[in-house]
Tab-separated table of C-alpha atoms and ligand atoms in Angstrom:
chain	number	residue	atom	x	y	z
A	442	UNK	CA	189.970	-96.995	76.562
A	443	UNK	CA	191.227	-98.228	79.203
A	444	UNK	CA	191.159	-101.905	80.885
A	445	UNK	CA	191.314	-102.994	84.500
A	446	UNK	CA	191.039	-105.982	85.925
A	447	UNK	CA	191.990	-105.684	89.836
A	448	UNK	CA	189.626	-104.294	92.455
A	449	UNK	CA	193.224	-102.212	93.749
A	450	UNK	CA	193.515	-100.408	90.543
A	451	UNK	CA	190.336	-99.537	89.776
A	452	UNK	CA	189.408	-97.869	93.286
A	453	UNK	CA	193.523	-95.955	92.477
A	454	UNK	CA	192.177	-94.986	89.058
A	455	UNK	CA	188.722	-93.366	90.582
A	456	UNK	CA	190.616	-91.746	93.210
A	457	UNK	CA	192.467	-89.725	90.893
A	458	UNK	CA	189.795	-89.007	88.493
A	459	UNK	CA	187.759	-87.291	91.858
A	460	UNK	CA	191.001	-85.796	93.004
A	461	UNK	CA	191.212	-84.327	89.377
A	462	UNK	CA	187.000	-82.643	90.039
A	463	UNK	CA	186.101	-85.431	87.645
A	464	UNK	CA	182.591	-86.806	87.516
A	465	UNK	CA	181.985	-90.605	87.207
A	466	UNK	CA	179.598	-92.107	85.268
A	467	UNK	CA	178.997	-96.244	85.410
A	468	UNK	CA	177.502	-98.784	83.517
A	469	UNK	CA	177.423	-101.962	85.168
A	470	UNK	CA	176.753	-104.890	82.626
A	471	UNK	CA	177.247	-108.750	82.646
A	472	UNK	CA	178.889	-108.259	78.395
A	473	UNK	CA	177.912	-109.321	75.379
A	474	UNK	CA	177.136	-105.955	74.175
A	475	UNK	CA	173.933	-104.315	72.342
A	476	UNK	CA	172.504	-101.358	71.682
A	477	UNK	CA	170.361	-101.065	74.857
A	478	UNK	CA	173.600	-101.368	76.971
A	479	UNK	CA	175.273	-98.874	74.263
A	480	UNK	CA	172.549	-96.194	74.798
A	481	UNK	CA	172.991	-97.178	78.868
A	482	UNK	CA	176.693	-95.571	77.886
A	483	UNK	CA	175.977	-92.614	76.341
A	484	UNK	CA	173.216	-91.736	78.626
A	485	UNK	CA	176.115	-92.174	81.532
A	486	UNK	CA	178.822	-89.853	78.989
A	487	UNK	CA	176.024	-87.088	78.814
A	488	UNK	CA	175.773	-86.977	82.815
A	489	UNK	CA	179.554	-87.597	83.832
A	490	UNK	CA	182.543	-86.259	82.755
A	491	UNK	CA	184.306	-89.811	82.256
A	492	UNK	CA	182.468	-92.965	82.244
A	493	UNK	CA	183.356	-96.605	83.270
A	494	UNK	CA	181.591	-99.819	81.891
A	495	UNK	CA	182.214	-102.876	83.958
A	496	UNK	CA	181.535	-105.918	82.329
A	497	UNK	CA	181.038	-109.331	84.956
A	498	UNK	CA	179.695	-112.493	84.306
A	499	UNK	CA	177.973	-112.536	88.562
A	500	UNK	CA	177.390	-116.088	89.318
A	501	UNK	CA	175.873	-115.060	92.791
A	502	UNK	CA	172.921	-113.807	90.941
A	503	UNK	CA	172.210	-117.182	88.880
A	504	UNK	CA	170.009	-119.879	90.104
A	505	UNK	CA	171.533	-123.705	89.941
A	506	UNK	CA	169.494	-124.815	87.295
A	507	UNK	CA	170.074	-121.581	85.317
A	508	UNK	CA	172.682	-120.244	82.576
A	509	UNK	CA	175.570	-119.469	84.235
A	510	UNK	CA	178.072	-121.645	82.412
A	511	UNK	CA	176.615	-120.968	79.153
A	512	UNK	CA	175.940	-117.042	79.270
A	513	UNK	CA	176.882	-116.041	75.851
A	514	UNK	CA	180.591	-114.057	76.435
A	515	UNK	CA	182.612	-112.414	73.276
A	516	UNK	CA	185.311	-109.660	75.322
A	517	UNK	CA	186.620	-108.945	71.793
A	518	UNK	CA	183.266	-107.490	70.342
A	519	UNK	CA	182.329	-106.549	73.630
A	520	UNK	CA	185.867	-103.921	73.901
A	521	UNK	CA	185.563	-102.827	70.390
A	522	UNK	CA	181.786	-101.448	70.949
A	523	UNK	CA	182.968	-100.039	74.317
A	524	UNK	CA	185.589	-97.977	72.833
A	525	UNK	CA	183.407	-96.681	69.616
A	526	UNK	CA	180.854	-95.882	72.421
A	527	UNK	CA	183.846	-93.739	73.736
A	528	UNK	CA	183.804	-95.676	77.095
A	529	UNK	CA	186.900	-94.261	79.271
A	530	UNK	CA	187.507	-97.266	81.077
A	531	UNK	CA	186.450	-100.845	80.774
A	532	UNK	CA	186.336	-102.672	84.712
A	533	UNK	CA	187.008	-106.526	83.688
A	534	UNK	CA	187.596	-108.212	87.565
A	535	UNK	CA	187.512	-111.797	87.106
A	536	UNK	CA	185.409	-113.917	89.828
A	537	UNK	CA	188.334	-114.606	92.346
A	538	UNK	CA	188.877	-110.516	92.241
A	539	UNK	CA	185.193	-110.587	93.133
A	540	UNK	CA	184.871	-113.155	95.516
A	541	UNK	CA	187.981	-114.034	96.867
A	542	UNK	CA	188.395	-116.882	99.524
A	543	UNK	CA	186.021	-116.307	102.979
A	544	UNK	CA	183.778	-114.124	101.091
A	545	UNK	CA	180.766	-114.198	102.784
A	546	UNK	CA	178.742	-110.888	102.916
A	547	UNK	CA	175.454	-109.934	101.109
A	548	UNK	CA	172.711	-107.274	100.752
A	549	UNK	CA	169.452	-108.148	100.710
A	550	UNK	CA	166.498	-105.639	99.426
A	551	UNK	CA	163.131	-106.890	101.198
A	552	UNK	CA	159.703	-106.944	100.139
A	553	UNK	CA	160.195	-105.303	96.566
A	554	UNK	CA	162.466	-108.328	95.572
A	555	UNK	CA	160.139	-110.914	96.862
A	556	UNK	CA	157.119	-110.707	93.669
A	557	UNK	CA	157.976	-111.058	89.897
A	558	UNK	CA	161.015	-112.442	88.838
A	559	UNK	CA	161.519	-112.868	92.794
A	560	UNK	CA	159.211	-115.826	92.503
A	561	UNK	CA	161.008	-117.902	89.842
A	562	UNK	CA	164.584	-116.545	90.865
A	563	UNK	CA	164.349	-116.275	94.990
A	564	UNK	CA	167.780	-115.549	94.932
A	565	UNK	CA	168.775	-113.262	92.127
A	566	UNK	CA	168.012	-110.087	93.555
A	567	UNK	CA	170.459	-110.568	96.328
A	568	UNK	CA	173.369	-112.039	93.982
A	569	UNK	CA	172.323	-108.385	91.823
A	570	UNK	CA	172.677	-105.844	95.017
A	571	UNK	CA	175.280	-107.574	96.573
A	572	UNK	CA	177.624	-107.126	93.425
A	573	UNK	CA	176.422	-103.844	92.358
A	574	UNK	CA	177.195	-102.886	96.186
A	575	UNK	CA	180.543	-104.111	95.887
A	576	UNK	CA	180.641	-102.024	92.440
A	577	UNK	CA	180.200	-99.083	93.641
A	578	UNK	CA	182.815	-99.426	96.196
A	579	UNK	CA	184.660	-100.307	93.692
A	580	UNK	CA	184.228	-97.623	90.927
A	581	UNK	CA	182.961	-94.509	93.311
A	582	UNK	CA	180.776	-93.136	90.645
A	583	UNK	CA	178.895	-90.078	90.905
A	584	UNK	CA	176.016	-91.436	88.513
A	585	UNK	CA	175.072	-94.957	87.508
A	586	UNK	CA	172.853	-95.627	84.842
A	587	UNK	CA	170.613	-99.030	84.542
A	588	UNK	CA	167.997	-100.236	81.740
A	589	UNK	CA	164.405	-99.603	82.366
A	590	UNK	CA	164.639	-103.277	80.801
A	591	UNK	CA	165.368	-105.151	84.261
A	592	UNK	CA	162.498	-102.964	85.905
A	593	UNK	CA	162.637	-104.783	89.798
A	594	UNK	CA	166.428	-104.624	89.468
A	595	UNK	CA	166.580	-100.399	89.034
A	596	UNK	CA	163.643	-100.655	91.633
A	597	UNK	CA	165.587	-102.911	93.882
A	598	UNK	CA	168.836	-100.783	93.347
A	599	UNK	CA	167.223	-97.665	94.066
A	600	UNK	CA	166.064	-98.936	97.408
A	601	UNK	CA	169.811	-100.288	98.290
A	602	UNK	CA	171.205	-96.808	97.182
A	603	UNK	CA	168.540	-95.098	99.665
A	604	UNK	CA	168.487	-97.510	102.427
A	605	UNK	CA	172.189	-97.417	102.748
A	606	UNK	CA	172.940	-93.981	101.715
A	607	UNK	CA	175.363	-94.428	98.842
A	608	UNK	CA	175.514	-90.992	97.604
A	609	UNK	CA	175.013	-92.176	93.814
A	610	UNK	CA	172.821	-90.866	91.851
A	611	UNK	CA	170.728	-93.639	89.920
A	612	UNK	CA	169.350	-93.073	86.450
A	613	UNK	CA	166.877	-95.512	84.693
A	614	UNK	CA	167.176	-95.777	80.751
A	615	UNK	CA	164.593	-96.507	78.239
A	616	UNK	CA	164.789	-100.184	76.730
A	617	UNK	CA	165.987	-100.093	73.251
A	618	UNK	CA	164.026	-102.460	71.034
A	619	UNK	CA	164.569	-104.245	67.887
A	620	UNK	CA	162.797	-103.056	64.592
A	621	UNK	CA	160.181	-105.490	65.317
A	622	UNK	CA	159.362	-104.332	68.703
A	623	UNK	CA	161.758	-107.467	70.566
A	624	UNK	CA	163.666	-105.823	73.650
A	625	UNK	CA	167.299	-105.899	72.997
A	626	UNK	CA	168.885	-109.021	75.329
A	627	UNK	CA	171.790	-110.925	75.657
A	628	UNK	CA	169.835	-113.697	75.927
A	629	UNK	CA	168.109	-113.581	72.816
A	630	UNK	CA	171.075	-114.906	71.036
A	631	UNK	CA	170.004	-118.465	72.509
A	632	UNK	CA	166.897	-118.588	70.674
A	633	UNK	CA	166.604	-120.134	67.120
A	634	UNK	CA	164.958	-118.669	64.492
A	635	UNK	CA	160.854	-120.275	65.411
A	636	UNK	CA	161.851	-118.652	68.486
A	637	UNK	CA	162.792	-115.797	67.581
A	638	UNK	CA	159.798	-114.896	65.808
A	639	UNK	CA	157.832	-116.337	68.740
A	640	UNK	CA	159.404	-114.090	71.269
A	641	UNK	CA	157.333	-111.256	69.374
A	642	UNK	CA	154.554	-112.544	71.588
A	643	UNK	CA	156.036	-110.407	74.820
A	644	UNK	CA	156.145	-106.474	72.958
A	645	UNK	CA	152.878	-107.533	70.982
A	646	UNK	CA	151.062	-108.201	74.738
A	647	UNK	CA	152.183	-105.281	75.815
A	648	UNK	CA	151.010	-103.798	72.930
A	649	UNK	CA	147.626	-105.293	73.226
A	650	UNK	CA	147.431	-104.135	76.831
A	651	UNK	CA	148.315	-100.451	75.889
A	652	UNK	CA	145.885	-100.317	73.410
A	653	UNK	CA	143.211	-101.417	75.483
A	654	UNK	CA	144.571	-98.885	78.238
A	655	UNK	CA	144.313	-95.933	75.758
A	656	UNK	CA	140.129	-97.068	75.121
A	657	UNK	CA	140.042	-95.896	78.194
A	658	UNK	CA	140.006	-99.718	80.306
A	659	UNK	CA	141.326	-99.262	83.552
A	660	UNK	CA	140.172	-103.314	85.098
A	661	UNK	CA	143.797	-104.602	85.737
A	662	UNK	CA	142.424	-108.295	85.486
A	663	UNK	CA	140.939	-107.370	81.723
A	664	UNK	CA	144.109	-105.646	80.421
A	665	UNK	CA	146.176	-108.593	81.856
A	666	UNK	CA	143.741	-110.674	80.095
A	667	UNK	CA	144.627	-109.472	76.914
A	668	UNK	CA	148.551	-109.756	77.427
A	669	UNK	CA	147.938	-113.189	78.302
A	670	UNK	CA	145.940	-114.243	75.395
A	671	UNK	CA	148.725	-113.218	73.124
A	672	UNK	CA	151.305	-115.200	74.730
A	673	UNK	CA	149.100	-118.102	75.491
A	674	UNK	CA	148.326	-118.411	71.839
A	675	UNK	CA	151.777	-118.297	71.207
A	676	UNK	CA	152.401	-122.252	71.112
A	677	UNK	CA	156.674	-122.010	71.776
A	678	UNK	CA	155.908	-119.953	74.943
A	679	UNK	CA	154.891	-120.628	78.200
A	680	UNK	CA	154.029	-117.995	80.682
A	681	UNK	CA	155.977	-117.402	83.839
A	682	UNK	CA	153.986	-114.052	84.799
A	683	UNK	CA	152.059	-111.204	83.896
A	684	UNK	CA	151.439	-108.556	86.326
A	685	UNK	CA	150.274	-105.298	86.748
A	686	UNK	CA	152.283	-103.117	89.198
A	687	UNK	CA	152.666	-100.441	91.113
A	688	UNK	CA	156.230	-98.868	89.221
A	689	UNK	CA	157.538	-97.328	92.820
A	690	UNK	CA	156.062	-100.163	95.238
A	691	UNK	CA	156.130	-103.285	92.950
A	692	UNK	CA	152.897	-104.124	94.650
A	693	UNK	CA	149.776	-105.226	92.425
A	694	UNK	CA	147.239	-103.035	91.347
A	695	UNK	CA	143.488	-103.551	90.844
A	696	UNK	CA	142.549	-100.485	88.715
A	697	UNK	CA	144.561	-98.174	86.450
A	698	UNK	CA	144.534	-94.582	87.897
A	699	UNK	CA	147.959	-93.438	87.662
A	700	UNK	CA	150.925	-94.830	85.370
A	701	UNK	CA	151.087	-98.377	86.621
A	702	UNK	CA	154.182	-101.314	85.040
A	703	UNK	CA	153.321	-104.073	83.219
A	704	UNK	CA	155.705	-106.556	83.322
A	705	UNK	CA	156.101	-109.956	81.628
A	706	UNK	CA	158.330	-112.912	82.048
A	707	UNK	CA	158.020	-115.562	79.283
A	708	UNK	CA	159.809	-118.801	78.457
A	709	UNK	CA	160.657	-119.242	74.810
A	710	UNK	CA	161.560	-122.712	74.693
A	711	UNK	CA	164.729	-122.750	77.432
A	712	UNK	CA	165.377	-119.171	76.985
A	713	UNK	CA	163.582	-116.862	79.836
A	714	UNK	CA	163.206	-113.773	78.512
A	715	UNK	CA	161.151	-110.204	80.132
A	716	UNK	CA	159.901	-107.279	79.274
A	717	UNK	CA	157.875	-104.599	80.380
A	718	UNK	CA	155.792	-100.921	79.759
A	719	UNK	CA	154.775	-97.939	81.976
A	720	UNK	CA	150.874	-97.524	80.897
A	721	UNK	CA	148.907	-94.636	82.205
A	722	UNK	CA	145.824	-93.531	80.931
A	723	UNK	CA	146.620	-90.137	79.563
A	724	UNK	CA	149.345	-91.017	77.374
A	725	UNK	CA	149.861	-94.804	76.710
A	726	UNK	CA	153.817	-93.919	75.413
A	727	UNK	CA	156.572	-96.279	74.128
A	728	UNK	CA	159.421	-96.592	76.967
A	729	UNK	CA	161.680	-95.086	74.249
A	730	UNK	CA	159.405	-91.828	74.444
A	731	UNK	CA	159.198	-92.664	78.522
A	732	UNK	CA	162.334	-90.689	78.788
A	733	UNK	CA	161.440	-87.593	76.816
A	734	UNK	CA	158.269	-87.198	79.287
A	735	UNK	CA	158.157	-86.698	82.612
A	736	UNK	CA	158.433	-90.569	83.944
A	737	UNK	CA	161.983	-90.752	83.493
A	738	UNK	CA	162.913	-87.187	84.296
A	739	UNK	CA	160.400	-86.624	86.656
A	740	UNK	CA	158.315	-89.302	88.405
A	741	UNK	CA	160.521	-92.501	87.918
A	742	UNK	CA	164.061	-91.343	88.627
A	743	UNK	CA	162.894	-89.365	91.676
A	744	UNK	CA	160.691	-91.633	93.303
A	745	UNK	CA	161.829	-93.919	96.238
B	2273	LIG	P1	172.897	-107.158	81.571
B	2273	LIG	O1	174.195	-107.144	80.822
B	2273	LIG	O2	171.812	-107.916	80.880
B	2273	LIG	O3	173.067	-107.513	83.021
B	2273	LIG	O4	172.380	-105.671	81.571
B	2273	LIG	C1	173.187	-104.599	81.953
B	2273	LIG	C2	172.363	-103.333	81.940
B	2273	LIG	O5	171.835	-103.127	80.636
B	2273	LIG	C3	171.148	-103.406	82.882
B	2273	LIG	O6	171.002	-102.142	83.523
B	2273	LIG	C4	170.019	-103.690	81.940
B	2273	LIG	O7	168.774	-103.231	82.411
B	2273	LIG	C5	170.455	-102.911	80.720
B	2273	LIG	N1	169.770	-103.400	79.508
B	2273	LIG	C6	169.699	-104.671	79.068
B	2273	LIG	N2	168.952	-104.744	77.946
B	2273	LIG	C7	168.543	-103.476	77.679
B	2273	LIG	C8	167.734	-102.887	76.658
B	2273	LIG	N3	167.172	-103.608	75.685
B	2273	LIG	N4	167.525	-101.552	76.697
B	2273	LIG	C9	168.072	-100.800	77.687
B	2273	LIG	N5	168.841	-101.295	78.680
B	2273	LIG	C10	169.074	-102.609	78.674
């Protein structure tokens, strides 16, 4: 594998690689390295021909009272799982490659940035398409590949890659989970171990929810309900939302006719954490099995 760290070399190295008929596939990941981004790899090896992980730390998508100077970081464990993953080259610009003096340009996706996580973090989305936009100038991939995990971000960067006609194509991933049903973060490593066990609370709503979806309940304010009693009774969390969505328009919906998101945004203590499931009521299916079926193949990835 590979390292780069200058915006110059990386743009030379892609060059070549589409000189040589190569197909790029990227992974674009803030580091500290689990499974979920793993899998985010190999999807991207299966659809490309060489693959490119870049690994950025973006302060333009952290809030001021958020965790930007203590985002867990480890480049050595980060590198070694890149290269078992078989990763051809690892994109490491630092934030002066990124920003450099005068920088002063962003992109800005509208209305679907404005609910959910919009609400809590008004500016996130905008640090989050700006640098992917610079990204892909950057890496000129063919295919990028993002985690069903940050479900407004693939919907956000979908719209950017439409809207302003990068000719990328954009692939959402299934979240990879932990045994006990907690979605693989980075930002689980800040919890302790009460917290840990009390971050259970997010998968087991959405577990609740499903359940009730598959008895055939399609009120939106009744299978909320029952998402929100779990973490309500969860005394270490507090609630930031619970919604029921739309998964192309982000917009709310009422009743349950055809697949709809529920998405989640919890505090554990300090640590913020999400989560989220497609639920439709002819197959209530774990987002691992999402891309087997036609919502990841089909409906999802075409959508927008
Ligand atoms: P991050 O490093 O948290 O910015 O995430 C980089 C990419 O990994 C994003 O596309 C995330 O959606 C994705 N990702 C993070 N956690 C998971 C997970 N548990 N399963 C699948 N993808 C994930």
């Amino acid at each position: 594998m590979k390292t780069i760290t200058t915006v110059q070399q990386m743009q030379h190295w892609s060059d070549a690689a589409r000189a040589r008929g190569q197909r790029i596939g990227f992974v674009p990941t803030m580091g500290y390295l689990h499974a979920g981004h793993v899998s985010l790899v190999d999807e991207a090896r299966k659809r490309a021909d060489v693959t490119v992980a870049s690994i950025f730390v973006n302060p333009l998508q952290f809030g001021v009272n958020e965790d930007l100077a203590r985002y867990p970081r480890d480049i050595d464990r980060d590198t070694q799982l890149l290269r078992q993953a078989r990763t051809d080259v690892l994109f490491l610009p630092d934030v002066k490659e990124m920003y450099p003096e005068g920088f002063q340009t962003t992109v800005t996706v509208d209305r679907i940035t404005r609910g959910l996580c919009g609400l809590s973090r008004p500016t996130h989305f905008q640090g989050v398409t700006t640098v992917v936009a610079k990204l892909f100038n950057m890496v000129k991939p063919h295919v990028a590949v993002f985690g069903q995990k940050d479900f407004q971000q693939l919907v956000a960067i979908r719209r950017m890659v439409n809207d302003l006609n990068f000719d990328i194509e954009i692939i959402g991933a299934p979240i990879v989970r932990e045994a006990d049903g907690l979605a693989m973060s980075s930002r689980n490593a800040y919890l302790s171990a009460p917290e840990r066990h009390a971050a259970l609370c997010l998968s087991q709503g959405l577990r609740a929810a499903t359940e009730l979806v598959g008895r055939g309940e399609t009120d939106a304010l009744r299978i909320l309900g029952a998402a929100r009693r779990i973490i309500t009774d969860e005394p270490l969390a507090r609630l930031d939302y619970a919604a029921l969505v739309d998964p192309d328009t982000l917009e709310d919906v009422t009743t349950v006719r055809s697949p709809v998101l529920l998405a989640l945004a919890v505090h554990i203590g300090k640590t913020r954490l999400i989560d989220n499931r497609i639920l439709s009521r002819e197959s209530t299916v774990e987002s691992r099995e999402q891309g087997k079926s036609g919502i990841r193949n089909g409906t999802l990835n075409s959508r927008l």
